[in-house]
Each structure stands twice: as C-alpha cells, then as structure tokens.
Amino acid sequence: MLHCLNSNASGSEMTVLERQRATIKWQHNNNHHQGYSSSSSPSPSSSSSISLVQVQSSSPACLAAGAWPKLDNNFLMGFTSSPSSGFPLPPPPPPTTSAASFDLNSAISRTSSCPLPSLAEGKETTTPNNKRKTDKFHNTKVVASDNDNKDKRVKVAAPNDSATVGKKGTQDCGDNSNKDNSKVSEVQNQKPDYIHVRARRGQATDSHSLAERVRREKISERMKFLQDLVPGCNKITGKAGMLDEIINYVQSLQRQVEFLSMKLAAVNPRLDFNMDDLFTREVFPACAASFPAIEMSPNMANPASYLHFNSSQQIDAGINPQDISLRRTISAPVSAPETFLDSSCFTQTLPSSTWEGDFQNLYSVAFDQARAASFPSQLFTGLLEPSNLKMEMEM
Amino acid sequence: MEGQAAKRRRVYSIEPKKVVEEAVFTRNYMNYLVPALMKIKAGKRSSHCCEIQNVVKHEVDMAMVFSAQGFAWSNALKANLQRYQNEHSSSSGGPIITSNNPSNSSSKSIKYVNKDIKGEEYEDGFINNNNNNNNNNSKLRCLRRLIPGGEDMCNEQMVEELESYISCLKMQVNVLQYLADKNC
C-alpha cells in the first residue's frame, strides 16, 4: 500500500520510462543532498547505506499493479552499498517539496515527515519481490542489510520530526558497514517508539525469535569486550571456547582470592601495618607483580648503602628514590616524611623473598629511627622530581 | 536470594558503561581492608583460626564491595554479606565453617541449579542448534553461579556485569597478593 505523495501526478499513467527517468533524477538529488545525508550521518557508510524508504500506506490506485515489480527493482537497487552505482534512492525529502520534482512520486512513496535515519548497516539488499513485506515498511526506516548474510534487519520507527535524522543511525553504522557478514543494524533512536525487526528469508518471523536474535547479538558484542579482559582469549573465536575460558578464569581468580585471604588470616597475628597510612593516602595501581621487575635492579645496585643506614641523614642515600616514587603518586605530599620510609620499606619487601629477609629487619630499624627524625621536606621533593618522571614512564 | 525460575527480568542499562579504575579501586580497597585487618588482629586474639578466616574473608569481600560500587554484582555481594552477617551474629557460637561463607560461590549455587535449568532453557531456546544450545546454556549457567547475584540477571546483563567483575577480581588479587607477601 503506497501513499501517493504527489497528488498531482496521475500515478496510474506512470510508465516505466518515466519511472526510470525519475530514478535518475533521484540520483541527481541524491548527489545534491549528499551533504545533507553525510551531515546527518557522519558514518562512512552513510553514502552507501542510507536507504530511506518511507513507504506508507497509500491508495493502491497510485500504482499500476504490473509496474510494481519493476519499480521495486529500480527502487531497491538503491540499496546497493556501492556508492558508484547511482543510488536511486531518494534522499530524505524536505517536507513535501522535493516530491514535486519527481515524476515517480506516485509510484515511490515516501512520507514527507520522516527523514532519513542513516542507519543501515550498509549492505545491499535486493529484496526478492516475493518477499517484500509492505506492511513492514509502514512508518519505518528501512535499513539495508547484506543480502548474502541472511541477517535480519532492524528498522527503528522514527519519530515524526526530522530532527532526529541520522543522529542515532550512525551508532551502529560505522561498526558493521564494512563487514562482509553484516550485522543487524540496531538503531536506538532517541525516542524509540519500537524496534521493527525484519526477518530474513528462511528465518522465523516470530517476534520472540527476532527479539532473541537481537539480544544474542548484543551478547556477542559484549563477549568481545570480555576477550580483552580474559588473558588468552584472543585466539579463541568460538563462543563456547570463550565461555570456557571465562569460566576458568573467574574460578581461578576467586580461588586465588580465597587462598590469599586465608593466608592473610594466617599471618594476621604478625600483621605489621604501621605503614598503613601510606596506603590510605595514595596507593599506586597495585602492580604488585610488576614491582619486582622495576625495583629489583635499583635496589640491588646499592645494597651496601642500606647497611649504613643508621641515621636519618642517610636516608637520601639509602633509599632509592625510585622506590619512593613508585609508591607515590605524582604529587606526593611531602608533609608526611614517614610515609616515604614506609614506602621504601614496602618496596623492599615487595619484590622478592630472596633479599627480603635481609632488608626487612634493616628497614624496620631504620624505619624507627627515621621516624624519630624530622626530615626536611625539600629533600624528598628533590628526590621525587626525577623519579616521578620515571614512574610515569613505567606506569 | 530466591532464584527465579521464570524468565528473568531483562534489564537494559542505558547508562554509559562504568569502568573501575585501577588506582581508585586499589586505594579504596586498601583503605578499607587494612584497618579492618588491624582491627581483627587487635581484637580477636584467642579466636579459633577458622573464625578468623571467616572474618578475614568477610572483610575481604566487604572491601571489594566498598571499592566497586554501583554494579549489580557488588550490590548482590553486599546483600550476601549482610545476610551472612546477620546469620553470624545470631549464632555467636562456635566457628563457622567456611562453606557457609556466602562468598563461596559453589555452596549457594547448588540450591539454584534446578531452577536455573528451567529458566535458562526458556531464554536461550533459540541459540544455534540443540547441541550448541545445551553446551552454551550450561556454561552460561556456570557463569551465572560464579558472579554474585547472577541468578537474578538475564544473560545480557550478566555479560555486562562480568566485565567489571573480572577486572575488579584481578585488582583484588593484586592487592591481596601484595598484602600477603608483605607479611609473610
């Protein structure tokens, strides 16, 4: 059921030739309106993928029955993604004005009120004539999808104002436009009335199954994010394999947490957290694993200096500024000198167990002594400057 | 938490995805956990080791909740912990076995297995063919048990929550590792 937009034209007399001419005119207009369409849809696929057909119900008299199939081919050729192919689709018409320029208006019906959403996951489709579902076109924006891929297309019912053109269409356009296996174009309009979903040939048309499809594809997208999180998931492409990996990973993480908490409980009586104020202030991203690599070399470099660590004055020599910096945030407040020592203690103990035992006692001694002393804050500031840079690099 | 055999309510989040930053998480976590551990150390000198373990585990989970707020799983974890707290305080008797620990996922999962099956099949009835279907279903069920509060989530939400949950778990492991190593 097509709506005769241009009431002037006597649709019933439309010939094929006129229709063809009209399509050429559309191409012209499409080029003219290229800016329009591209502005409305910044996605790269817009030129190829915009396929607005606003088809509304109209009087059947507008269209000769026999002319429809032919029209359909011409009409739908515009869906092809190759922009060079002269996209006969009309650009979104400004309300009722552009319609007059087309002779074919009567045959190809558009709604004047709904402009294009540049949706389409830009693939081509030439809907087989026998599968055309006119009622699905009702008041929706058609999104072309890949003919090969037998995916379903999702059309979003557009609100009647033209302001929302293309705003949301670009959301998913860019992602899938160049894929061979096109995805369903799910466009969420700003004011979604409802989502029209069109079943592909051979697929179930049940609304439930279509909705399930949409959901499933959303889930697959999410799984891709998870691939980055879970180590070792990059090579796995299957959903089942990935799920396995994820499950294993989560289980292992949880077991680790349990084990570590038990360990903490075991050493609880011996907890020594006087440097806890350090952590309450600024704690680095707990790259506990990365710390050994970073700190090992500088610390090993001057173990001897630690032995002389008897007085506070030697702190600047003994404490590796990098150690401090690694535990400090960039703008480490120098108001709490003790915490610097804390950090150094931490950093010493953190990396490895080999020399940890050596220095731990040492530092506990030094720590107490250092606490008593009051350090000039400038000292630490100076120490921190270069190490901040270093820290940033390593971070 | 009562599992729902029927179709789970589908929650579509329209807010932008929330990402937990590592530094922020770590700081919050330490802020919570370290004083708590000190308190444990100071308070319960003569407690049974199991009890200490439970308490420590509890605090560990609370720290997690505290550091990663705003996620469905963290809310669920918090509810679990509070329920555990109530149970714990009510029975002030002997040591509480760790298997009752609500954060132990396997224990609470058993109850919901049967209900899961029904609900799952309804939801995922259209995934691929039957073989894949069952396979994926069981895996999703497994995942659902692993994540706190997973029983109440639909598949889509669960996958979303998984992202934040996994990253928070990773950070938590880092922090705990550091703390444990420091004191061993």
Coordinates of C-alpha atoms in Angstrom, one line a residue:
Chain A
M1 CA 0.0 0.0 0.0
L2 CA 1.7 3.1 -1.1
H3 CA 0.9 6.5 -0.4
C4 CA 0.7 8.9 -3.2
L5 CA 2.8 11.7 -2.1
N6 CA 2.4 13.8 -5.1
S7 CA -1.2 14.1 -5.7
N8 CA -0.6 16.0 -8.8
A9 CA 0.8 13.1 -10.8
S10 CA -1.6 10.7 -12.1
G11 CA 0.0 7.7 -10.9
S12 CA -1.9 5.3 -12.8
E13 CA -0.5 6.6 -16.0
M14 CA 3.1 6.2 -14.9
T15 CA 5.1 4.4 -17.4
V16 CA 8.2 2.5 -16.9
L17 CA 10.2 5.1 -18.8
E18 CA 9.1 7.9 -16.6
R19 CA 9.9 5.9 -13.7
Q20 CA 13.4 5.3 -14.9
R21 CA 13.8 9.0 -15.5
A22 CA 12.7 9.6 -12.1
T23 CA 15.3 7.4 -10.6
I24 CA 17.9 9.2 -12.5
K25 CA 16.6 12.4 -11.0
W26 CA 16.8 10.8 -7.7
Q27 CA 20.4 10.2 -8.3
H28 CA 20.9 13.8 -9.0
N29 CA 19.1 14.8 -6.0
N30 CA 20.9 12.3 -4.0
N31 CA 24.1 13.9 -5.1
H32 CA 22.7 17.2 -4.3
H33 CA 21.7 16.1 -1.0
Q34 CA 24.9 14.3 -0.4
G35 CA 25.9 16.9 2.0
Y36 CA 22.6 16.6 3.8
S37 CA 22.9 12.9 4.2
S38 CA 26.5 13.0 5.1
S39 CA 26.0 15.7 7.6
S40 CA 23.2 13.8 9.1
S41 CA 25.2 10.7 9.2
P42 CA 28.8 11.1 9.7
S43 CA 29.4 7.5 9.4
P44 CA 31.4 6.5 6.4
S45 CA 28.9 4.1 5.3
S46 CA 26.3 6.7 5.1
S47 CA 26.6 7.3 1.4
S48 CA 26.3 3.7 0.7
S49 CA 24.0 2.7 3.3
I50 CA 21.4 5.3 3.6
S51 CA 18.4 3.9 2.4
L52 CA 15.4 5.6 3.4
V53 CA 12.3 4.4 2.1
Q54 CA 9.4 5.9 3.7
V55 CA 6.7 3.9 2.4
Q56 CA 3.4 4.5 3.8
S57 CA 0.2 3.1 3.0
S58 CA -1.4 4.7 0.1
S59 CA -4.1 4.1 -2.3
P60 CA -3.4 1.2 -4.5
A61 CA -4.6 3.2 -7.4
C62 CA -1.5 5.1 -7.4
L63 CA 0.4 2.3 -8.7
A64 CA -0.2 0.1 -11.5
A65 CA -0.1 -3.3 -10.3
G66 CA 2.1 -4.5 -13.0
A67 CA 4.5 -1.7 -12.6
W68 CA 5.3 -2.5 -9.1
P69 CA 7.8 -5.3 -9.6
K70 CA 9.8 -3.2 -12.0
L71 CA 9.6 -0.3 -9.7
D72 CA 10.8 -2.5 -7.0
N73 CA 14.0 -3.4 -8.7
N74 CA 14.8 0.1 -9.6
F75 CA 13.9 1.2 -6.3
L76 CA 15.7 -1.3 -4.3
M77 CA 18.8 -1.1 -6.4
G78 CA 19.5 2.0 -4.5
F79 CA 20.2 -0.2 -1.6
T80 CA 23.4 -1.4 -3.0
S81 CA 26.3 -0.4 -0.9
S82 CA 28.5 0.6 -3.7
P83 CA 28.1 4.3 -4.0
S84 CA 29.1 4.4 -7.5
S85 CA 26.2 2.5 -8.6
G86 CA 24.0 5.5 -8.6
F87 CA 21.9 5.1 -5.7
P88 CA 18.5 5.8 -6.9
L89 CA 17.1 6.1 -3.5
P90 CA 15.7 9.5 -2.8
P91 CA 17.3 11.5 -0.1
P92 CA 15.2 12.4 2.7
P93 CA 12.8 14.9 1.3
P94 CA 12.1 18.0 3.0
P95 CA 8.5 18.1 3.7
T96 CA 6.6 17.7 0.5
T97 CA 8.8 20.0 -1.5
S98 CA 11.1 17.6 -3.2
A99 CA 8.4 15.3 -4.0
A100 CA 7.2 17.5 -6.7
S101 CA 10.3 17.1 -8.7
F102 CA 9.8 13.5 -9.2
D103 CA 7.5 12.1 -11.6
L104 CA 7.7 8.9 -9.9
N105 CA 6.4 10.2 -6.6
S106 CA 3.3 8.5 -7.1
A107 CA 5.0 5.2 -7.6
I108 CA 7.6 5.5 -5.0
S109 CA 6.0 6.7 -2.0
R110 CA 7.7 8.5 0.9
T111 CA 6.5 10.1 3.9
S112 CA 7.4 13.6 4.0
S113 CA 7.6 13.7 7.6
C114 CA 10.2 11.2 8.4
P115 CA 13.6 11.9 7.2
L116 CA 16.3 9.5 6.8
P117 CA 18.0 8.0 9.6
S118 CA 21.2 7.0 8.2
L119 CA 21.0 3.6 9.5
A120 CA 21.7 0.7 7.5
E121 CA 24.5 -1.5 8.1
G122 CA 25.4 -0.7 4.7
K123 CA 25.0 -3.7 2.8
E124 CA 23.0 -4.2 -0.2
T125 CA 19.9 -6.0 -0.5
T126 CA 17.6 -6.6 -3.2
T127 CA 14.6 -7.9 -1.6
P128 CA 13.2 -10.5 -3.6
N129 CA 9.9 -9.4 -4.8
N130 CA 8.0 -12.1 -3.4
K131 CA 9.4 -11.5 0.0
R132 CA 8.6 -7.9 0.2
K133 CA 6.6 -7.2 3.1
T134 CA 5.0 -3.9 2.6
D135 CA 3.4 -3.7 5.9
K136 CA 6.8 -3.8 7.5
F137 CA 7.6 -0.7 5.7
H138 CA 5.0 1.1 7.4
N139 CA 6.3 4.2 9.0
T140 CA 9.7 2.8 9.5
K141 CA 13.1 3.4 8.1
V142 CA 14.4 0.7 6.2
V143 CA 17.9 -0.4 6.8
A144 CA 19.6 -2.3 4.1
S145 CA 21.4 -5.3 5.1
D146 CA 23.5 -7.8 3.4
N147 CA 21.8 -9.9 1.1
D148 CA 24.2 -12.7 1.4
N149 CA 24.2 -12.9 5.0
K150 CA 20.6 -13.6 5.8
D151 CA 20.6 -11.5 8.8
K152 CA 17.7 -9.7 9.9
R153 CA 17.4 -6.1 9.6
V154 CA 16.2 -3.9 12.3
K155 CA 14.2 -0.8 11.5
V156 CA 13.6 1.7 14.0
A157 CA 10.4 3.6 13.9
A158 CA 11.3 7.1 13.6
P159 CA 9.5 9.8 15.3
N160 CA 8.0 12.2 13.0
D161 CA 10.2 15.1 13.5
S162 CA 13.1 15.3 11.2
A163 CA 15.5 16.5 13.8
T164 CA 16.5 13.1 14.7
V165 CA 17.7 12.2 11.3
G166 CA 20.8 10.3 11.3
K167 CA 21.7 11.0 14.8
K168 CA 21.4 7.6 16.1
G169 CA 21.8 5.9 12.8
T170 CA 25.5 6.3 12.9
Q171 CA 25.7 4.4 16.1
D172 CA 25.9 1.1 14.6
C173 CA 26.6 2.1 11.1
G174 CA 30.2 2.5 11.4
D175 CA 30.8 -0.7 13.1
N176 CA 29.4 -3.1 10.7
S177 CA 29.3 -1.3 7.5
N178 CA 32.3 -2.8 6.0
K179 CA 31.9 -6.3 7.2
D180 CA 31.0 -8.9 4.8
N181 CA 28.8 -10.6 7.3
S182 CA 26.6 -7.7 8.1
K183 CA 25.1 -7.5 11.4
V184 CA 21.7 -6.5 12.4
S185 CA 21.5 -2.8 12.5
E186 CA 20.1 -1.9 15.7
V187 CA 19.5 1.7 16.0
Q188 CA 18.2 3.2 19.0
N189 CA 16.6 6.3 18.2
Q190 CA 16.5 9.0 20.8
K191 CA 12.8 8.5 21.1
P192 CA 12.4 4.9 20.3
D193 CA 8.9 4.0 19.7
Y194 CA 9.6 0.5 19.0
I195 CA 12.1 -1.5 17.1
H196 CA 11.0 -3.1 13.9
V197 CA 12.8 -6.2 13.0
R198 CA 12.6 -7.8 9.8
A199 CA 13.1 -11.4 9.4
R200 CA 15.3 -12.7 6.7
R201 CA 14.3 -15.2 4.2
G202 CA 14.0 -18.6 5.8
Q203 CA 14.1 -17.3 9.3
A204 CA 11.4 -17.4 11.8
T205 CA 9.3 -14.4 11.8
D206 CA 8.1 -14.8 15.3
S207 CA 8.6 -11.8 17.3
H208 CA 10.1 -13.7 20.1
S209 CA 12.8 -15.2 17.9
L210 CA 13.6 -12.0 16.4
A211 CA 14.0 -10.4 19.7
E212 CA 16.1 -13.2 20.8
R213 CA 18.3 -12.7 17.9
V214 CA 18.8 -9.1 18.7
R215 CA 19.7 -10.0 22.3
R216 CA 22.1 -12.6 21.2
E217 CA 23.9 -10.3 19.0
K218 CA 24.2 -7.8 21.8
I219 CA 25.6 -10.5 24.0
S220 CA 28.2 -11.4 21.4
E221 CA 29.3 -7.9 21.3
R222 CA 29.8 -7.9 25.0
M223 CA 31.8 -11.1 24.7
K224 CA 34.2 -9.3 22.6
F225 CA 35.0 -6.9 25.4
L226 CA 35.5 -9.8 27.7
Q227 CA 38.0 -11.2 25.3
D228 CA 40.3 -8.4 26.1
L229 CA 39.9 -8.9 29.8
V230 CA 40.5 -12.5 30.0
P231 CA 44.0 -13.4 29.1
G232 CA 44.5 -15.9 26.4
C233 CA 41.1 -15.4 24.9
N234 CA 42.2 -13.6 21.8
K235 CA 42.9 -16.7 19.8
I236 CA 39.6 -18.3 20.6
T237 CA 36.9 -17.3 18.4
G238 CA 34.1 -19.7 19.3
K239 CA 31.6 -18.6 21.8
A240 CA 31.8 -21.9 23.7
G241 CA 35.5 -21.8 23.9
M242 CA 35.4 -18.3 25.2
L243 CA 32.8 -19.1 27.7
D244 CA 35.0 -21.9 28.9
E245 CA 38.0 -19.6 29.3
I246 CA 36.0 -17.0 31.1
I247 CA 34.6 -19.5 33.5
N248 CA 38.0 -20.9 34.2
Y249 CA 39.4 -17.5 34.7
V250 CA 36.8 -16.3 37.0
Q251 CA 37.0 -19.5 39.0
S252 CA 40.7 -19.3 39.3
L253 CA 40.5 -15.7 40.4
Q254 CA 38.0 -16.5 43.0
R255 CA 40.1 -19.3 44.3
Q256 CA 43.1 -17.1 44.4
V257 CA 41.2 -14.6 46.5
E258 CA 40.1 -17.2 48.9
F259 CA 43.6 -18.6 49.2
L260 CA 45.1 -15.2 49.8
S261 CA 42.5 -14.2 52.3
M262 CA 43.3 -17.4 54.2
K263 CA 46.9 -16.6 54.0
L264 CA 46.2 -13.2 55.4
A265 CA 44.2 -14.7 58.2
A266 CA 47.1 -17.0 59.0
V267 CA 49.6 -14.2 59.3
N268 CA 47.2 -11.9 61.0
P269 CA 48.8 -12.0 64.3
R270 CA 52.0 -10.9 62.8
L271 CA 50.5 -8.1 60.8
D272 CA 52.6 -5.1 60.7
F273 CA 50.7 -2.3 59.2
N274 CA 52.2 0.7 60.7
M275 CA 52.7 1.9 57.2
D276 CA 49.1 1.6 56.5
D277 CA 48.7 5.3 56.5
L278 CA 50.7 5.2 53.4
F279 CA 48.1 3.3 51.7
T280 CA 45.3 5.2 53.0
R281 CA 46.8 8.2 51.2
E282 CA 48.0 7.2 47.9
V283 CA 48.4 3.8 46.6
F284 CA 49.5 3.0 43.3
P285 CA 47.8 0.7 41.0
A286 CA 48.8 -2.3 42.8
C287 CA 51.1 -3.6 40.2
A288 CA 52.4 -6.0 42.7
A289 CA 53.6 -8.2 40.0
S290 CA 55.3 -5.5 38.1
F291 CA 57.1 -4.1 41.1
P292 CA 59.7 -6.7 41.3
A293 CA 60.9 -6.1 37.8
I294 CA 61.0 -2.4 38.4
E295 CA 62.6 -2.3 41.7
M296 CA 64.9 -5.1 41.7
S297 CA 67.6 -3.5 39.7
P298 CA 67.8 -0.2 41.5
N299 CA 67.7 -1.9 44.8
M300 CA 70.3 -4.4 44.1
A301 CA 72.5 -1.7 42.9
N302 CA 73.2 -0.3 46.3
P303 CA 72.7 -2.8 48.9
A304 CA 75.7 -1.6 50.7
S305 CA 74.2 1.7 51.4
Y306 CA 71.5 0.2 53.3
L307 CA 73.9 -1.2 55.8
H308 CA 75.0 2.2 56.7
F309 CA 71.5 3.2 57.3
N310 CA 71.7 4.3 60.8
S311 CA 70.7 7.8 60.8
S312 CA 68.1 9.8 59.1
Q313 CA 70.7 11.7 57.2
Q314 CA 71.5 8.8 55.2
I315 CA 68.1 8.2 54.0
D316 CA 68.5 10.0 50.9
A317 CA 71.4 7.8 50.1
G318 CA 69.9 4.7 51.2
I319 CA 66.5 5.0 49.9
N320 CA 66.3 4.6 46.3
P321 CA 64.3 7.5 45.1
Q322 CA 62.7 5.3 42.5
D323 CA 61.4 3.1 45.2
I324 CA 59.7 6.0 46.8
S325 CA 58.4 7.4 43.6
L326 CA 57.0 4.1 42.6
R327 CA 54.9 4.1 45.6
R328 CA 54.0 7.7 45.4
T329 CA 51.5 9.4 43.3
I330 CA 52.8 12.2 41.3
S331 CA 52.1 15.0 43.6
A332 CA 53.2 13.2 46.6
P333 CA 52.6 15.4 49.6
V334 CA 55.8 15.8 51.4
S335 CA 54.1 16.6 54.6
A336 CA 54.4 13.1 55.9
P337 CA 58.0 12.1 55.7
E338 CA 57.4 8.9 57.5
T339 CA 55.4 7.6 54.7
F340 CA 58.2 7.8 52.4
L341 CA 60.1 5.5 54.5
D342 CA 57.1 3.3 54.7
S343 CA 57.0 3.1 51.0
S344 CA 60.6 2.2 50.8
C345 CA 60.1 -0.5 53.3
F346 CA 57.3 -1.8 51.3
T347 CA 59.1 -1.7 48.1
Q348 CA 61.9 -3.5 49.6
T349 CA 59.8 -6.3 50.9
L350 CA 57.6 -6.5 47.9
P351 CA 59.7 -7.7 45.1
S352 CA 61.3 -10.9 46.2
S353 CA 61.8 -13.1 49.0
T354 CA 65.5 -13.6 48.4
W355 CA 66.7 -10.4 49.8
E356 CA 63.6 -9.5 51.6
G357 CA 64.7 -11.1 54.8
D358 CA 67.9 -9.2 54.7
F359 CA 66.5 -5.8 54.4
Q360 CA 63.3 -6.2 56.3
N361 CA 64.9 -6.1 59.6
L362 CA 67.2 -3.5 58.5
Y363 CA 64.5 -1.3 57.4
S364 CA 62.5 -1.8 60.5
V365 CA 65.4 -0.5 62.4
A366 CA 65.9 2.3 60.0
F367 CA 62.3 3.0 59.9
D368 CA 62.0 3.5 63.6
Q369 CA 65.0 5.8 63.5
A370 CA 63.8 7.7 60.6
R371 CA 60.5 8.2 62.2
A372 CA 62.1 9.9 65.1
A373 CA 63.9 12.3 62.9
S374 CA 62.2 15.1 61.1
F375 CA 63.2 15.3 57.5
P376 CA 63.3 18.4 55.6
S377 CA 60.6 18.2 53.1
Q378 CA 62.7 19.7 50.4
L379 CA 64.9 16.7 50.5
F380 CA 62.1 14.4 49.4
T381 CA 60.8 16.8 47.0
G382 CA 64.1 16.9 45.3
L383 CA 64.3 13.1 45.3
L384 CA 60.9 12.8 43.9
E385 CA 61.3 15.0 41.0
P386 CA 63.2 12.7 38.7
S387 CA 61.6 9.7 40.0
N388 CA 58.2 11.0 39.2
L389 CA 59.2 11.1 35.7
K390 CA 60.5 7.7 35.8
M391 CA 57.4 6.4 37.5
E392 CA 55.3 7.9 34.8
M393 CA 57.1 6.1 32.2
E394 CA 56.8 2.9 33.9
M395 CA 53.2 3.4 34.6
Chain B
M1 CA 18.3 -14.7 47.4
E2 CA 15.5 -16.6 45.8
G3 CA 16.2 -17.7 42.3
Q4 CA 13.6 -17.1 39.7
A5 CA 12.7 -20.0 37.6
A6 CA 10.6 -17.9 35.3
K7 CA 12.1 -15.6 32.7
R8 CA 14.4 -13.2 34.4
R9 CA 13.6 -9.6 34.1
R10 CA 15.6 -8.1 31.4
V11 CA 17.4 -5.1 32.5
Y12 CA 18.9 -2.9 29.8
S13 CA 21.2 -0.4 31.1
I14 CA 21.2 2.8 29.3
E15 CA 23.9 4.5 31.2
P16 CA 27.4 4.6 29.8
K17 CA 29.5 1.7 30.8
K18 CA 31.2 2.3 34.1
V19 CA 34.8 1.4 34.3
V20 CA 36.6 0.9 37.6
E21 CA 40.0 2.5 37.5
E22 CA 42.7 0.5 39.0
A23 CA 44.2 3.2 41.1
V24 CA 41.0 4.2 42.6
F25 CA 39.9 0.7 43.3
T26 CA 43.2 -0.2 44.9
R27 CA 43.2 2.8 47.1
N28 CA 39.7 2.3 48.3
Y29 CA 40.3 -1.4 48.8
M30 CA 43.3 -0.8 50.9
N31 CA 41.6 1.9 52.8
Y32 CA 39.0 -0.5 53.9
L33 CA 40.9 -3.6 54.3
V34 CA 44.0 -2.6 56.2
P35 CA 42.3 -1.0 59.1
A36 CA 39.9 -3.9 59.2
L37 CA 42.7 -6.3 59.3
M38 CA 44.4 -4.4 62.1
K39 CA 41.2 -4.4 64.0
I40 CA 41.0 -8.2 63.6
K41 CA 44.4 -8.6 64.8
A42 CA 43.9 -6.4 67.8
G43 CA 40.5 -7.7 68.7
K44 CA 40.4 -11.4 68.4
R45 CA 43.5 -12.8 70.0
S46 CA 42.1 -16.0 71.1
S47 CA 39.7 -16.9 68.4
H48 CA 39.7 -20.0 66.6
C49 CA 41.6 -19.9 63.4
C50 CA 38.6 -20.8 61.3
E51 CA 36.7 -17.9 62.7
I52 CA 39.5 -15.6 61.9
Q53 CA 39.5 -16.9 58.4
N54 CA 35.8 -16.2 58.1
V55 CA 36.1 -12.8 59.4
V56 CA 39.0 -12.0 57.1
K57 CA 37.2 -13.4 54.2
H58 CA 34.2 -11.3 55.1
E59 CA 36.3 -8.2 55.3
V60 CA 37.9 -9.0 52.0
D61 CA 34.6 -9.2 50.4
M62 CA 33.4 -6.1 52.1
A63 CA 36.4 -4.3 50.8
M64 CA 35.5 -5.4 47.4
V65 CA 32.0 -4.1 47.8
F66 CA 33.3 -0.9 49.1
S67 CA 35.7 -0.4 46.3
A68 CA 33.5 -1.2 43.4
Q69 CA 30.2 0.4 44.0
G70 CA 27.4 0.8 41.5
F71 CA 27.5 -2.6 39.9
A72 CA 24.8 -5.2 40.2
W73 CA 27.2 -7.8 41.4
S74 CA 28.6 -5.6 44.1
N75 CA 25.1 -4.9 45.4
A76 CA 24.4 -8.5 45.4
L77 CA 27.6 -9.3 47.2
K78 CA 26.8 -6.7 49.7
A79 CA 23.4 -8.3 50.3
N80 CA 25.0 -11.6 50.7
L81 CA 27.5 -10.3 53.2
Q82 CA 24.9 -8.6 55.2
R83 CA 22.8 -11.7 55.3
Y84 CA 25.9 -13.6 56.4
Q85 CA 26.5 -11.0 59.0
N86 CA 23.0 -11.5 60.4
E87 CA 23.4 -15.2 60.5
H88 CA 26.7 -14.9 62.0
S89 CA 25.7 -12.5 64.7
S90 CA 22.7 -14.6 65.6
S91 CA 24.7 -17.7 66.1
S92 CA 27.5 -16.4 68.2
G93 CA 28.6 -19.9 68.9
G94 CA 31.4 -21.9 67.6
P95 CA 33.4 -21.5 64.5
I96 CA 31.6 -21.0 61.4
I97 CA 32.5 -23.3 58.6
T98 CA 33.9 -21.7 55.6
S99 CA 31.4 -23.5 53.4
N100 CA 28.7 -21.3 54.8
N101 CA 30.5 -18.3 53.6
P102 CA 28.3 -16.7 51.1
S103 CA 31.1 -15.6 49.0
N104 CA 31.9 -19.2 48.4
S105 CA 30.0 -19.5 45.2
S106 CA 29.7 -23.2 45.0
S107 CA 27.6 -23.5 48.1
K108 CA 24.9 -21.2 47.1
S109 CA 24.9 -22.4 43.6
I110 CA 23.6 -25.8 44.4
K111 CA 20.3 -24.6 45.5
Y112 CA 19.6 -22.9 42.3
V113 CA 20.6 -25.4 39.9
N114 CA 17.2 -26.8 39.3
K115 CA 15.6 -23.5 38.9
D116 CA 18.3 -22.4 36.6
I117 CA 17.7 -25.1 34.2
K118 CA 14.2 -24.2 33.6
G119 CA 14.8 -20.5 33.3
E120 CA 17.8 -21.0 31.1
E121 CA 16.1 -23.0 28.5
Y122 CA 13.4 -20.6 28.1
E123 CA 15.7 -17.8 27.5
D124 CA 18.2 -19.4 25.3
G125 CA 15.9 -21.6 23.4
F126 CA 17.0 -20.2 20.1
I127 CA 20.7 -20.3 20.3
N128 CA 22.1 -22.2 17.4
N129 CA 21.2 -25.8 17.3
N130 CA 20.5 -28.1 20.1
N131 CA 23.9 -29.3 20.8
N132 CA 25.4 -25.9 21.0
N133 CA 22.4 -24.8 22.8
N134 CA 22.8 -27.1 25.7
N135 CA 26.5 -26.5 25.8
N136 CA 26.2 -22.8 25.9
N137 CA 23.4 -23.0 28.3
S138 CA 25.3 -25.0 30.8
K139 CA 28.3 -22.6 30.5
L140 CA 26.1 -19.6 31.0
R141 CA 24.6 -21.3 34.0
C142 CA 28.1 -21.8 35.3
L143 CA 28.9 -18.2 34.8
R144 CA 25.7 -17.2 36.4
R145 CA 26.7 -19.0 39.6
L146 CA 30.1 -17.6 39.7
I147 CA 29.1 -14.0 39.6
P148 CA 27.4 -12.8 42.8
G149 CA 23.8 -12.0 42.1
G150 CA 23.9 -13.8 38.8
E151 CA 20.8 -15.7 39.4
D152 CA 18.8 -12.6 39.1
M153 CA 20.3 -11.4 35.9
C154 CA 19.4 -12.0 32.4
N155 CA 22.1 -13.2 30.1
E156 CA 22.8 -9.8 28.7
Q157 CA 23.1 -8.1 31.9
M158 CA 25.3 -10.8 33.2
V159 CA 27.8 -10.4 30.4
E160 CA 27.9 -6.7 31.1
E161 CA 28.5 -7.3 34.8
L162 CA 31.1 -9.8 34.0
E163 CA 33.4 -7.2 32.6
S164 CA 33.5 -5.1 35.7
Y165 CA 33.6 -8.2 37.9
I166 CA 36.6 -9.7 36.2
S167 CA 38.6 -6.5 36.3
C168 CA 37.8 -6.0 40.0
L169 CA 38.7 -9.5 40.8
K170 CA 42.0 -9.0 39.1
M171 CA 42.7 -5.9 41.1
Q172 CA 41.6 -7.5 44.2
V173 CA 44.0 -10.4 43.7
N174 CA 46.8 -7.9 43.1
V175 CA 46.2 -6.1 46.3
L176 CA 45.8 -9.3 48.3
Q177 CA 48.9 -10.7 46.9
Y178 CA 50.8 -7.7 47.9
L179 CA 49.5 -7.7 51.4
A180 CA 50.1 -11.3 51.9
D181 CA 53.6 -11.2 50.5
K182 CA 54.4 -8.3 52.6
N183 CA 53.6 -10.1 55.8
C184 CA 54.8 -13.5 55.1

